[in-house]
Each structure stands twice: as C-alpha cells, then as structure tokens.
C-alpha cells in the first residue's frame, strides 16, 4: 500500500523520526533508542515512512540504515507554497493598512 507524505507527517512520532534522520542515517534500533515506545512501534512508523518514500534505505552487511528523503519533502513545500503566497499578500495588505493609520 502506498501512502502519501501527508499521512506520514500526521503523526508526531513520524515527524520526530524524520527530523532525527535528516542529519544522519540510523538503524532501527538506534532510532528506537530516542523514543519511549517499543521497538515494534518504531518499526511500524518506519514502515509507514518507507511506504510513502519519505526514507531511503541502505543495507550494509546485516544492518539496514534509514535516512530521510529530502526530495519527498518537496511535495510538502510545493503544497505550502500556495498558502505562503496568501499569507504574504495578507501581511502586505495589513502593512499598508497600518501605514495609513
């Protein structure tokens, strides 16, 4: 089953995993050490992130390393860009209004 990136971002633990993996690749056990949940729960979160291509997976010997996929986050950035433009326009109008006062 393919999930989209927004499903992955809906959960705070998955967001924390993505932030953790943004700077370095880690094994599932190393990831699990950062959370107060079971190794199985962290594995499920990793599985969901992998299903939406938010993670890259690399096998080194018997170890699997995961790292976040920054190109996948581009989808989120493109979606947010629509809102950024609206916010900027509204702030510009507010600035104009405040200047006139």
Short mmCIF file of N, CA and C in Angstrom, two decimals:
data_model
loop_
_atom_site.label_atom_id
_atom_site.label_comp_id
_atom_site.label_asym_id
_atom_site.label_seq_id
_atom_site.Cartn_x
_atom_site.Cartn_y
_atom_site.Cartn_z
N UNK A 1 0.85 -1.19 0.00
CA UNK A 1 0.00 0.00 0.00
C UNK A 1 0.89 1.24 0.00
N UNK A 2 0.64 2.14 -0.93
CA UNK A 2 1.38 3.40 -0.99
C UNK A 2 0.62 4.47 -0.23
N UNK A 3 1.33 5.15 0.64
CA UNK A 3 0.75 6.25 1.41
C UNK A 3 1.35 7.54 0.89
N UNK A 4 0.70 8.66 1.17
CA UNK A 4 1.31 9.92 0.77
C UNK A 4 2.06 10.54 1.94
N UNK A 5 2.88 11.52 1.64
CA UNK A 5 3.74 12.14 2.63
C UNK A 5 2.92 12.80 3.73
N UNK A 6 1.73 13.26 3.41
CA UNK A 6 0.90 13.93 4.41
C UNK A 6 0.42 12.95 5.48
N UNK A 7 0.19 11.71 5.08
CA UNK A 7 -0.15 10.67 6.06
C UNK A 7 1.02 10.49 7.03
N UNK A 8 2.21 10.44 6.49
CA UNK A 8 3.40 10.25 7.33
C UNK A 8 3.58 11.40 8.31
N UNK A 9 3.33 12.61 7.85
CA UNK A 9 3.53 13.79 8.68
C UNK A 9 2.42 14.00 9.71
N UNK A 10 1.34 13.25 9.59
CA UNK A 10 0.22 13.42 10.51
C UNK A 10 0.54 12.96 11.93
N UNK A 11 1.56 12.15 12.08
CA UNK A 11 1.89 11.60 13.39
C UNK A 11 3.14 12.28 13.96
N UNK A 12 3.10 12.75 15.20
CA UNK A 12 4.26 13.45 15.78
C UNK A 12 5.50 12.57 15.92
N UNK A 13 5.32 11.27 16.15
CA UNK A 13 6.48 10.39 16.24
C UNK A 13 7.17 10.27 14.89
N UNK A 14 6.38 10.16 13.83
CA UNK A 14 6.99 10.07 12.50
C UNK A 14 7.69 11.37 12.12
N UNK A 15 7.11 12.49 12.50
CA UNK A 15 7.79 13.77 12.25
C UNK A 15 9.11 13.82 13.00
N UNK A 16 9.13 13.33 14.23
CA UNK A 16 10.37 13.31 15.02
C UNK A 16 11.40 12.38 14.39
N UNK A 17 10.95 11.26 13.86
CA UNK A 17 11.88 10.33 13.19
C UNK A 17 12.48 11.00 11.97
N UNK A 18 11.68 11.70 11.18
CA UNK A 18 12.19 12.39 10.00
C UNK A 18 13.23 13.44 10.39
N UNK A 19 12.97 14.18 11.45
CA UNK A 19 13.93 15.19 11.91
C UNK A 19 15.22 14.50 12.35
N UNK A 20 15.10 13.40 13.07
CA UNK A 20 16.26 12.66 13.54
C UNK A 20 17.10 12.15 12.37
N UNK A 21 16.44 11.68 11.33
CA UNK A 21 17.14 11.09 10.19
C UNK A 21 17.57 12.12 9.15
N UNK A 22 17.22 13.36 9.33
CA UNK A 22 17.62 14.40 8.38
C UNK A 22 19.13 14.64 8.39
N UNK A 23 19.76 14.40 9.53
CA UNK A 23 21.19 14.69 9.65
C UNK A 23 22.08 13.47 9.49
N UNK A 24 21.52 12.27 9.70
CA UNK A 24 22.36 11.08 9.61
C UNK A 24 21.51 9.83 9.40
N UNK A 25 22.11 8.83 8.79
CA UNK A 25 21.46 7.54 8.62
C UNK A 25 21.57 6.77 9.93
N UNK A 26 20.52 6.03 10.25
CA UNK A 26 20.50 5.26 11.50
C UNK A 26 19.80 3.93 11.30
N UNK A 27 20.16 2.97 12.15
CA UNK A 27 19.48 1.68 12.15
C UNK A 27 18.17 1.82 12.93
N UNK A 28 17.24 0.89 12.73
CA UNK A 28 16.00 0.94 13.50
C UNK A 28 16.24 0.92 15.02
N UNK A 29 17.21 0.13 15.47
CA UNK A 29 17.49 0.09 16.91
C UNK A 29 18.00 1.44 17.42
N UNK A 30 18.85 2.09 16.64
CA UNK A 30 19.37 3.40 17.04
C UNK A 30 18.25 4.43 17.06
N UNK A 31 17.32 4.33 16.12
CA UNK A 31 16.17 5.24 16.10
C UNK A 31 15.31 5.01 17.34
N UNK A 32 15.05 3.74 17.63
CA UNK A 32 14.17 3.37 18.75
C UNK A 32 14.71 3.87 20.09
N UNK A 33 16.02 3.98 20.22
CA UNK A 33 16.61 4.46 21.47
C UNK A 33 16.20 5.89 21.82
N UNK A 34 15.75 6.65 20.83
CA UNK A 34 15.35 8.04 21.04
C UNK A 34 13.90 8.20 21.47
N UNK A 35 13.17 7.10 21.57
CA UNK A 35 11.74 7.18 21.85
C UNK A 35 11.36 6.29 23.02
N UNK A 36 10.33 6.68 23.72
CA UNK A 36 9.82 5.91 24.87
C UNK A 36 8.71 4.96 24.44
N UNK A 37 8.89 4.35 23.28
CA UNK A 37 7.93 3.37 22.80
C UNK A 37 8.68 2.08 22.48
N UNK A 38 7.96 1.04 22.16
CA UNK A 38 8.59 -0.24 21.86
C UNK A 38 9.31 -0.18 20.52
N UNK A 39 10.22 -1.09 20.34
CA UNK A 39 10.96 -1.22 19.07
C UNK A 39 9.97 -1.53 17.95
N UNK A 40 8.94 -2.33 18.27
CA UNK A 40 7.93 -2.68 17.27
C UNK A 40 7.14 -1.46 16.82
N UNK A 41 6.82 -0.57 17.76
CA UNK A 41 6.08 0.64 17.40
C UNK A 41 6.92 1.53 16.50
N UNK A 42 8.20 1.66 16.82
CA UNK A 42 9.09 2.46 15.97
C UNK A 42 9.22 1.82 14.59
N UNK A 43 9.31 0.50 14.55
CA UNK A 43 9.38 -0.20 13.26
C UNK A 43 8.15 0.06 12.41
N UNK A 44 6.99 0.10 13.03
CA UNK A 44 5.75 0.40 12.29
C UNK A 44 5.80 1.81 11.71
N UNK A 45 6.30 2.77 12.50
CA UNK A 45 6.44 4.14 12.00
C UNK A 45 7.42 4.19 10.83
N UNK A 46 8.52 3.46 10.95
CA UNK A 46 9.50 3.41 9.86
C UNK A 46 8.87 2.80 8.61
N UNK A 47 8.07 1.77 8.79
CA UNK A 47 7.39 1.14 7.66
C UNK A 47 6.48 2.12 6.94
N UNK A 48 5.72 2.89 7.69
CA UNK A 48 4.81 3.88 7.09
C UNK A 48 5.61 4.95 6.35
N UNK A 49 6.70 5.41 6.96
CA UNK A 49 7.55 6.41 6.30
C UNK A 49 8.15 5.85 5.01
N UNK A 50 8.54 4.59 5.04
CA UNK A 50 9.12 3.95 3.85
C UNK A 50 8.06 3.78 2.76
N UNK A 51 6.84 3.47 3.15
CA UNK A 51 5.76 3.28 2.17
C UNK A 51 5.44 4.54 1.39
N UNK A 52 5.72 5.69 1.98
CA UNK A 52 5.45 6.94 1.25
C UNK A 52 6.75 7.55 0.70
N UNK A 53 7.81 6.76 0.68
CA UNK A 53 9.12 7.17 0.14
C UNK A 53 9.74 8.34 0.89
N UNK A 54 9.39 8.50 2.15
CA UNK A 54 9.99 9.57 2.96
C UNK A 54 11.37 9.18 3.46
N UNK A 55 11.71 7.89 3.32
CA UNK A 55 13.01 7.41 3.79
C UNK A 55 13.75 6.69 2.67
N UNK A 56 15.07 6.82 2.69
CA UNK A 56 15.95 5.99 1.87
C UNK A 56 16.43 4.86 2.76
N UNK A 57 16.55 3.69 2.18
CA UNK A 57 17.01 2.52 2.92
C UNK A 57 18.31 2.02 2.28
N UNK A 58 19.30 1.74 3.12
CA UNK A 58 20.59 1.23 2.64
C UNK A 58 21.01 0.07 3.53
N UNK A 59 21.37 -1.03 2.89
CA UNK A 59 21.80 -2.21 3.64
C UNK A 59 23.33 -2.25 3.63
N UNK A 60 23.89 -2.39 4.82
CA UNK A 60 25.33 -2.56 4.99
C UNK A 60 25.55 -3.82 5.82
N UNK A 61 25.96 -4.89 5.15
CA UNK A 61 26.06 -6.18 5.84
C UNK A 61 24.70 -6.63 6.29
N UNK A 62 24.57 -6.87 7.58
CA UNK A 62 23.27 -7.29 8.13
C UNK A 62 22.45 -6.13 8.64
N UNK A 63 23.00 -4.96 8.63
CA UNK A 63 22.32 -3.76 9.15
C UNK A 63 21.58 -3.02 8.04
N UNK A 64 20.43 -2.49 8.38
CA UNK A 64 19.68 -1.62 7.47
C UNK A 64 19.74 -0.22 8.07
N UNK A 65 20.14 0.73 7.24
CA UNK A 65 20.21 2.13 7.66
C UNK A 65 19.13 2.92 6.93
N UNK A 66 18.50 3.81 7.67
CA UNK A 66 17.47 4.67 7.09
C UNK A 66 17.93 6.11 7.18
N UNK A 67 17.58 6.89 6.15
CA UNK A 67 17.82 8.32 6.16
C UNK A 67 16.64 9.00 5.47
N UNK A 68 16.35 10.22 5.89
CA UNK A 68 15.20 10.90 5.30
C UNK A 68 15.47 11.23 3.84
N UNK A 69 14.41 11.27 3.07
CA UNK A 69 14.46 11.57 1.64
C UNK A 69 14.03 13.02 1.45
N UNK A 70 14.97 13.95 1.31
CA UNK A 70 14.59 15.36 1.23
C UNK A 70 13.77 15.72 -0.02
N UNK A 71 13.94 14.95 -1.09
CA UNK A 71 13.16 15.27 -2.30
C UNK A 71 11.68 15.00 -2.08
N UNK A 72 11.36 14.05 -1.23
CA UNK A 72 9.96 13.76 -0.94
C UNK A 72 9.31 14.92 -0.19
N UNK A 73 10.11 15.59 0.64
CA UNK A 73 9.58 16.72 1.39
C UNK A 73 9.27 17.90 0.47
N UNK A 74 9.78 17.86 -0.75
CA UNK A 74 9.49 18.91 -1.73
C UNK A 74 7.99 18.97 -2.02
N UNK A 75 7.32 17.82 -1.97
CA UNK A 75 5.86 17.81 -2.17
C UNK A 75 5.16 18.68 -1.13
N UNK A 76 5.62 18.59 0.10
CA UNK A 76 5.04 19.39 1.18
C UNK A 76 5.33 20.87 0.94
N UNK A 77 6.56 21.16 0.55
CA UNK A 77 6.95 22.55 0.28
C UNK A 77 6.10 23.15 -0.84
N UNK A 78 5.88 22.39 -1.89
CA UNK A 78 5.07 22.88 -3.01
C UNK A 78 3.62 23.13 -2.58
N UNK A 79 3.10 22.28 -1.75
CA UNK A 79 1.73 22.44 -1.26
C UNK A 79 1.63 23.68 -0.37
N UNK A 80 2.63 23.85 0.50
CA UNK A 80 2.64 25.00 1.41
C UNK A 80 2.86 26.32 0.68
N UNK A 81 3.51 26.27 -0.47
CA UNK A 81 3.80 27.49 -1.22
C UNK A 81 2.52 28.26 -1.55
N UNK A 82 1.46 27.56 -1.83
CA UNK A 82 0.17 28.22 -2.11
C UNK A 82 -0.27 29.06 -0.92
N UNK A 83 -0.11 28.52 0.25
CA UNK A 83 -0.51 29.23 1.47
C UNK A 83 0.46 30.36 1.79
N UNK A 84 1.75 30.15 1.53
CA UNK A 84 2.74 31.20 1.77
C UNK A 84 2.40 32.46 0.98
N UNK A 85 2.03 32.27 -0.27
CA UNK A 85 1.68 33.42 -1.11
C UNK A 85 0.48 34.16 -0.54
N UNK A 86 -0.52 33.41 -0.10
CA UNK A 86 -1.70 34.04 0.50
C UNK A 86 -1.31 34.81 1.75
N UNK A 87 -0.49 34.21 2.61
CA UNK A 87 -0.08 34.86 3.86
C UNK A 87 0.71 36.13 3.57
N UNK A 88 1.61 36.06 2.60
CA UNK A 88 2.42 37.23 2.26
C UNK A 88 1.54 38.36 1.74
N UNK A 89 0.58 38.03 0.89
CA UNK A 89 -0.33 39.06 0.38
C UNK A 89 -1.14 39.68 1.51
N UNK A 90 -1.61 38.89 2.41
CA UNK A 90 -2.40 39.41 3.53
C UNK A 90 -1.55 40.27 4.47
N UNK A 91 -0.32 39.85 4.72
CA UNK A 91 0.57 40.65 5.56
C UNK A 91 0.93 41.97 4.87
N UNK A 92 1.11 41.92 3.55
CA UNK A 92 1.39 43.15 2.81
C UNK A 92 0.20 44.12 2.91
N UNK A 93 -1.01 43.61 2.79
CA UNK A 93 -2.20 44.45 2.93
C UNK A 93 -2.31 45.01 4.34
N UNK A 94 -1.98 44.18 5.33
CA UNK A 94 -2.01 44.64 6.72
C UNK A 94 -0.96 45.73 6.93
N UNK A 95 0.22 45.54 6.38
CA UNK A 95 1.27 46.58 6.47
C UNK A 95 0.80 47.90 5.86
N UNK A 96 0.16 47.81 4.70
CA UNK A 96 -0.37 49.02 4.06
C UNK A 96 -1.41 49.70 4.92
N UNK A 97 -2.30 48.91 5.49
CA UNK A 97 -3.34 49.44 6.36
C UNK A 97 -2.74 50.12 7.59
N UNK A 98 -1.76 49.50 8.18
CA UNK A 98 -1.12 50.07 9.37
C UNK A 98 -0.35 51.35 9.04
N UNK A 99 0.22 51.41 7.87
CA UNK A 99 0.94 52.62 7.44
C UNK A 99 -0.04 53.79 7.29
N UNK A 100 -1.24 53.47 6.78
CA UNK A 100 -2.23 54.51 6.58
C UNK A 100 -2.80 55.03 7.90
N UNK A 101 -2.74 54.21 8.94
CA UNK A 101 -3.24 54.64 10.24
C UNK A 101 -2.22 55.55 10.87
#
